[in-house]
Tab-separated table of C-alpha atoms in Angstrom:
chain	number	residue	atom	x	y	z
A	1334	UNK	CA	0.392	-0.052	0.177
A	1335	UNK	CA	1.325	3.277	-0.688
A	1336	UNK	CA	2.351	5.958	2.102
A	1337	UNK	CA	-0.899	8.004	0.514
A	1338	UNK	CA	-3.202	5.357	1.750
A	1339	UNK	CA	-5.595	6.834	3.662
A	1340	UNK	CA	-5.594	5.940	7.665
A	1341	UNK	CA	-9.223	4.387	7.598
A	1342	UNK	CA	-8.177	2.454	5.032
A	1343	UNK	CA	-5.503	1.065	6.761
A	1344	UNK	CA	-7.662	0.586	9.700
A	1345	UNK	CA	-9.845	-1.540	8.155
A	1346	UNK	CA	-7.364	-3.832	6.364
A	1347	UNK	CA	-5.824	-4.144	9.823
A	1348	UNK	CA	-9.296	-5.081	11.076
A	1349	UNK	CA	-10.132	-7.313	8.317
A	1350	UNK	CA	-6.887	-9.230	7.050
A	1351	UNK	CA	-6.960	-9.331	3.336
A	1352	UNK	CA	-7.176	-12.782	1.331
A	1353	UNK	CA	-3.057	-13.713	0.725
A	1354	UNK	CA	-2.209	-12.777	-3.081
A	1355	UNK	CA	-2.375	-15.772	-5.438
A	1356	UNK	CA	0.958	-16.251	-7.055
A	1357	UNK	CA	1.773	-18.866	-10.177
A	1358	UNK	CA	4.051	-21.541	-8.719
A	1359	UNK	CA	7.327	-21.781	-9.624
A	1360	UNK	CA	7.781	-24.637	-12.172
A	1361	UNK	CA	11.678	-25.741	-12.201
A	1362	UNK	CA	12.977	-25.770	-16.257
A	1363	UNK	CA	14.918	-29.264	-14.278
A	1364	UNK	CA	12.617	-30.509	-13.027
A	1365	UNK	CA	8.726	-32.021	-13.498
A	1366	UNK	CA	7.468	-34.679	-16.117
A	1367	UNK	CA	7.866	-32.437	-19.103
A	1368	UNK	CA	12.087	-32.494	-18.525
A	1369	UNK	CA	11.716	-36.219	-17.243
A	1370	UNK	CA	10.195	-37.030	-20.559
A	1371	UNK	CA	12.768	-34.331	-22.713
A	1372	UNK	CA	15.830	-36.221	-20.707
A	1373	UNK	CA	14.425	-40.069	-21.823
A	1374	UNK	CA	13.331	-38.791	-25.404
A	1375	UNK	CA	17.109	-37.840	-25.734
A	1376	UNK	CA	18.012	-40.663	-24.267
A	1377	UNK	CA	16.481	-42.632	-27.072
A	1378	UNK	CA	17.023	-40.093	-29.936
A	1379	UNK	CA	20.922	-40.763	-28.924
A	1380	UNK	CA	20.124	-44.550	-29.544
A	1381	UNK	CA	18.333	-44.148	-32.478
A	1382	UNK	CA	15.157	-45.367	-31.264
A	1383	UNK	CA	11.420	-44.619	-31.088
A	1384	UNK	CA	10.165	-46.468	-27.969
A	1385	UNK	CA	11.994	-47.719	-24.981
A	1386	UNK	CA	10.762	-51.144	-25.609
A	1387	UNK	CA	13.918	-51.053	-28.521
A	1388	UNK	CA	16.326	-50.915	-25.534
A	1389	UNK	CA	18.413	-53.841	-24.636
A	1390	UNK	CA	17.602	-55.642	-21.718
A	1391	UNK	CA	16.536	-54.629	-19.036
A	1392	UNK	CA	16.345	-51.145	-20.422
A	1393	UNK	CA	13.247	-51.979	-21.657
A	1394	UNK	CA	11.852	-52.969	-18.710
A	1395	UNK	CA	11.624	-49.241	-18.188
A	1396	UNK	CA	7.416	-48.519	-16.640
A	1397	UNK	CA	7.501	-44.644	-15.879
A	1398	UNK	CA	10.143	-42.083	-14.624
A	1399	UNK	CA	9.752	-38.458	-12.776
A	1400	UNK	CA	11.760	-35.885	-11.416
A	1401	UNK	CA	10.800	-34.800	-8.025
A	1402	UNK	CA	13.523	-31.948	-7.468
A	1403	UNK	CA	15.367	-30.332	-9.931
A	1404	UNK	CA	18.755	-32.347	-11.618
A	1405	UNK	CA	16.987	-35.833	-10.287
A	1406	UNK	CA	15.943	-38.084	-12.808
A	1407	UNK	CA	14.076	-41.212	-11.524
A	1408	UNK	CA	13.115	-44.216	-13.508
A	1409	UNK	CA	11.287	-46.891	-12.593
A	1410	UNK	CA	11.511	-50.932	-14.086
A	1411	UNK	CA	9.502	-53.721	-14.616
A	1412	UNK	CA	9.386	-55.853	-11.376
A	1413	UNK	CA	9.713	-58.724	-12.835
A	1414	UNK	CA	14.179	-57.985	-14.018
A	1415	UNK	CA	15.938	-60.020	-13.340
A	1416	UNK	CA	19.731	-59.170	-11.642
A	1417	UNK	CA	22.986	-60.375	-12.209
A	1418	UNK	CA	22.537	-60.251	-15.972
A	1419	UNK	CA	24.952	-57.269	-16.119
A	1420	UNK	CA	26.603	-57.136	-13.140
A	1421	UNK	CA	27.719	-61.488	-12.024
A	1422	UNK	CA	31.111	-61.214	-10.069
A	1423	UNK	CA	29.872	-62.200	-6.922
A	1424	UNK	CA	30.791	-59.070	-5.196
A	1425	UNK	CA	27.979	-56.380	-6.920
A	1426	UNK	CA	24.912	-56.327	-6.059
A	1427	UNK	CA	21.708	-54.920	-7.199
A	1428	UNK	CA	21.878	-51.635	-6.286
A	1429	UNK	CA	25.987	-52.107	-8.247
A	1430	UNK	CA	23.845	-53.178	-11.244
A	1431	UNK	CA	21.303	-50.708	-11.275
A	1432	UNK	CA	23.290	-47.809	-10.223
A	1433	UNK	CA	25.309	-49.354	-13.545
A	1434	UNK	CA	22.266	-48.243	-15.528
A	1435	UNK	CA	21.964	-45.093	-14.286
A	1436	UNK	CA	25.327	-44.500	-15.935
A	1437	UNK	CA	25.210	-45.874	-18.873
A	1438	UNK	CA	21.988	-43.648	-18.907
A	1439	UNK	CA	24.370	-40.498	-17.869
A	1440	UNK	CA	26.835	-41.640	-20.575
A	1441	UNK	CA	24.879	-40.698	-23.421
A	1442	UNK	CA	22.426	-37.287	-22.474
A	1443	UNK	CA	24.793	-35.549	-19.503
A	1444	UNK	CA	27.222	-34.271	-21.907
A	1445	UNK	CA	24.207	-31.992	-22.899
A	1446	UNK	CA	22.553	-31.666	-19.628
A	1447	UNK	CA	24.470	-29.780	-17.459
A	1448	UNK	CA	21.357	-29.363	-15.750
A	1449	UNK	CA	21.299	-33.347	-14.644
A	1450	UNK	CA	22.604	-34.204	-11.188
A	1451	UNK	CA	21.916	-37.257	-10.899
A	1452	UNK	CA	19.995	-40.553	-12.213
A	1453	UNK	CA	18.065	-43.459	-9.921
A	1454	UNK	CA	16.540	-47.168	-11.940
A	1455	UNK	CA	14.278	-48.532	-8.985
A	1456	UNK	CA	11.565	-51.573	-9.168
A	1457	UNK	CA	8.264	-50.643	-9.260
A	1458	UNK	CA	7.973	-52.112	-5.884
A	1459	UNK	CA	11.074	-50.395	-4.765
A	1460	UNK	CA	12.647	-52.880	-3.367
A	1461	UNK	CA	15.650	-52.203	-5.266
A	1462	UNK	CA	17.564	-49.084	-6.117
A	1463	UNK	CA	20.792	-47.369	-7.672
A	1464	UNK	CA	21.958	-43.914	-7.890
A	1465	UNK	CA	24.618	-42.573	-10.143
A	1466	UNK	CA	24.925	-38.647	-9.872
A	1467	UNK	CA	27.738	-36.239	-10.235
A	1468	UNK	CA	28.459	-35.512	-7.054
A	1469	UNK	CA	29.188	-31.484	-7.456
A	1470	UNK	CA	30.073	-29.479	-4.075
A	1471	UNK	CA	28.836	-25.730	-6.505
A	1472	UNK	CA	32.217	-24.982	-6.881
A	1473	UNK	CA	33.381	-21.320	-8.304
A	1474	UNK	CA	34.832	-22.560	-11.194
A	1475	UNK	CA	37.173	-18.961	-10.782
A	1476	UNK	CA	38.465	-20.575	-7.169
A	1477	UNK	CA	41.128	-22.176	-8.136
A	1478	UNK	CA	41.110	-24.744	-4.946
A	1479	UNK	CA	37.515	-25.045	-4.362
A	1480	UNK	CA	37.257	-26.511	-8.296
A	1481	UNK	CA	40.248	-29.097	-7.342
A	1482	UNK	CA	38.354	-30.104	-4.394
A	1483	UNK	CA	35.153	-31.187	-6.822
A	1484	UNK	CA	37.362	-32.837	-9.100
A	1485	UNK	CA	38.300	-34.430	-5.665
A	1486	UNK	CA	35.064	-34.902	-4.451
A	1487	UNK	CA	34.102	-36.574	-8.022
A	1488	UNK	CA	37.010	-38.431	-8.421
A	1489	UNK	CA	36.068	-40.495	-4.952
A	1490	UNK	CA	32.933	-40.757	-5.649
A	1491	UNK	CA	33.473	-42.344	-8.702
A	1492	UNK	CA	35.508	-44.818	-7.333
A	1493	UNK	CA	32.962	-45.726	-4.697
A	1494	UNK	CA	30.726	-46.382	-7.544
A	1495	UNK	CA	33.068	-48.848	-8.382
A	1496	UNK	CA	34.409	-50.632	-5.401
A	1497	UNK	CA	32.041	-49.892	-2.383
A	1498	UNK	CA	30.601	-53.870	-2.560
A	1499	UNK	CA	34.361	-54.562	-3.468
A	1500	UNK	CA	35.325	-53.181	0.052
A	1501	UNK	CA	32.528	-53.844	1.854
A	1502	UNK	CA	31.847	-50.365	2.984
A	1503	UNK	CA	31.079	-47.026	1.346
A	1504	UNK	CA	34.387	-45.257	0.343
A	1505	UNK	CA	33.686	-41.686	1.579
A	1506	UNK	CA	38.137	-40.842	2.590
A	1507	UNK	CA	40.887	-42.608	0.812
A	1508	UNK	CA	42.074	-44.489	4.167
A	1509	UNK	CA	38.772	-46.383	3.486
A	1510	UNK	CA	39.836	-47.308	-0.255
A	1511	UNK	CA	43.460	-47.933	1.401
A	1512	UNK	CA	42.447	-50.767	3.971
A	1513	UNK	CA	40.817	-52.639	1.044
A	1514	UNK	CA	43.965	-52.015	-2.080
A	1515	UNK	CA	46.644	-51.059	-0.123
A	1516	UNK	CA	49.364	-52.272	-2.842
A	1517	UNK	CA	47.153	-49.749	-5.367
A	1518	UNK	CA	49.239	-46.177	-5.762
A	1519	UNK	CA	45.123	-44.525	-5.863
A	1520	UNK	CA	45.147	-45.071	-2.351
A	1521	UNK	CA	47.825	-42.774	-1.687
A	1522	UNK	CA	47.111	-39.207	-3.085
A	1523	UNK	CA	48.254	-36.592	-1.264
A	1524	UNK	CA	47.593	-33.345	-3.203
A	1525	UNK	CA	45.424	-32.426	-5.494
A	1526	UNK	CA	45.471	-28.642	-6.801
A	1527	UNK	CA	44.725	-27.075	-9.874
A	1528	UNK	CA	47.539	-24.067	-11.562
A	1529	UNK	CA	44.957	-23.192	-14.229
A	1530	UNK	CA	41.424	-24.046	-15.572
A	1531	UNK	CA	40.700	-27.235	-16.575
A	1532	UNK	CA	43.961	-28.847	-15.123
A	1533	UNK	CA	44.451	-30.750	-12.487
A	1534	UNK	CA	48.121	-31.664	-11.120
A	1535	UNK	CA	47.855	-34.992	-8.518
A	1536	UNK	CA	50.787	-35.952	-5.994
A	1537	UNK	CA	51.088	-39.887	-5.165
A	1538	UNK	CA	53.054	-40.632	-1.497
A	1539	UNK	CA	55.380	-43.288	-1.632
A	1540	UNK	CA	53.979	-46.599	-0.316
A	1541	UNK	CA	53.548	-50.491	-0.748
A	1542	UNK	CA	52.420	-50.137	-4.482
A	1543	UNK	CA	56.394	-49.227	-5.140
A	1544	UNK	CA	57.780	-51.772	-7.103
A	1545	UNK	CA	54.199	-53.756	-6.944
A	1546	UNK	CA	51.460	-55.030	-9.350
A	1547	UNK	CA	50.222	-51.922	-10.202
A	1548	UNK	CA	53.744	-49.983	-10.446
A	1549	UNK	CA	53.570	-49.808	-14.201
A	1550	UNK	CA	54.355	-46.748	-14.112
A	1551	UNK	CA	52.461	-45.350	-11.297
A	1552	UNK	CA	51.868	-42.410	-13.031
A	1553	UNK	CA	50.673	-43.018	-16.343
A	1554	UNK	CA	47.928	-45.883	-14.577
A	1555	UNK	CA	46.819	-43.298	-11.875
A	1556	UNK	CA	46.394	-40.270	-14.942
A	1557	UNK	CA	44.387	-42.089	-17.358
A	1558	UNK	CA	42.497	-43.613	-14.743
A	1559	UNK	CA	41.080	-40.532	-12.640
A	1560	UNK	CA	41.178	-38.316	-15.683
A	1561	UNK	CA	38.205	-40.643	-17.111
A	1562	UNK	CA	36.239	-41.295	-13.522
A	1563	UNK	CA	36.842	-37.448	-13.020
A	1564	UNK	CA	35.335	-36.881	-16.489
A	1565	UNK	CA	32.213	-39.313	-16.440
A	1566	UNK	CA	31.015	-37.437	-13.549
A	1567	UNK	CA	31.394	-33.804	-14.871
A	1568	UNK	CA	29.267	-31.455	-16.988
A	1569	UNK	CA	30.246	-29.541	-20.190
A	1570	UNK	CA	32.991	-27.498	-19.335
A	1571	UNK	CA	33.622	-29.266	-15.803
A	1572	UNK	CA	35.837	-31.505	-16.807
A	1573	UNK	CA	39.644	-31.956	-16.564
A	1574	UNK	CA	41.104	-31.323	-19.683
A	1575	UNK	CA	44.747	-31.521	-18.884
A	1576	UNK	CA	45.807	-33.853	-15.400
A	1577	UNK	CA	49.130	-34.458	-14.523
A	1578	UNK	CA	50.522	-37.428	-11.941
A	1579	UNK	CA	54.225	-37.092	-9.773
A	1580	UNK	CA	55.142	-40.456	-7.764
A	1581	UNK	CA	58.308	-40.911	-6.871
A	1582	UNK	CA	59.219	-37.785	-5.811
A	1583	UNK	CA	58.992	-36.261	-9.302
A	1584	UNK	CA	61.224	-39.254	-11.035
A	1585	UNK	CA	57.851	-40.769	-12.099
A	1586	UNK	CA	55.347	-37.791	-14.229
A	1587	UNK	CA	52.971	-38.706	-16.467
A	1588	UNK	CA	50.784	-36.293	-17.708
A	1589	UNK	CA	47.251	-37.205	-19.606
A	1590	UNK	CA	44.936	-35.071	-21.886
A	1591	UNK	CA	41.252	-35.277	-22.322
A	1592	UNK	CA	41.301	-35.560	-25.872
A	1593	UNK	CA	43.233	-38.704	-25.496
A	1594	UNK	CA	40.346	-39.718	-22.959
A	1595	UNK	CA	37.374	-39.169	-24.353
A	1596	UNK	CA	34.926	-41.921	-23.554
């Protein structure tokens, strides 16, 4: 109400509260059924099919999909799904298999969908579920330290996607992975920093990996693997373009370039 409103009108409104003004419900462009439909359509188009029934098993068991919150895509599968088809290793769980399905979908549409944060596959009965996510921290890309920390977070999350069931524990920090596979040089990463946009420099401490199974040399083994795992999570404009690994106090050095390791 303007300052020039009559005092009598103010008194009347104070005595009789006005009904709250209605306002349109804000719909996020990265949520809702239309957005979810668009991601499925993009996936079908990228796969060269016209219907979800054209996907290979078990993707052709999809019954519905939705987006309950911005960036999240939930896909439901018929309860007839047989597990163990895609992930036959004894240590792999149903969650692993469904998470892998999320990754496959992610790899098809994620590059062109920077707003996509997670893909969850579940059976209709709600008994089985697995989620593949970007694991972004919201880092300012101009903040080199924050950006490097985010790439490290995406890497450790990608490691968990692969090794959680194998190690029998959720890998939320490096020490957990180290206790599981102590002779892997990945387990001795001590520093990750970013000297320039799109670049990471990773330092590996000496440890039990030296002269072991994975010392081949360690720098090239880690640089390529780390590049692939981080960029499987990152969106366009957030990917690592150059990743340098330094081991054995600088005696073992390798540089991986994104163009050489595109998925």
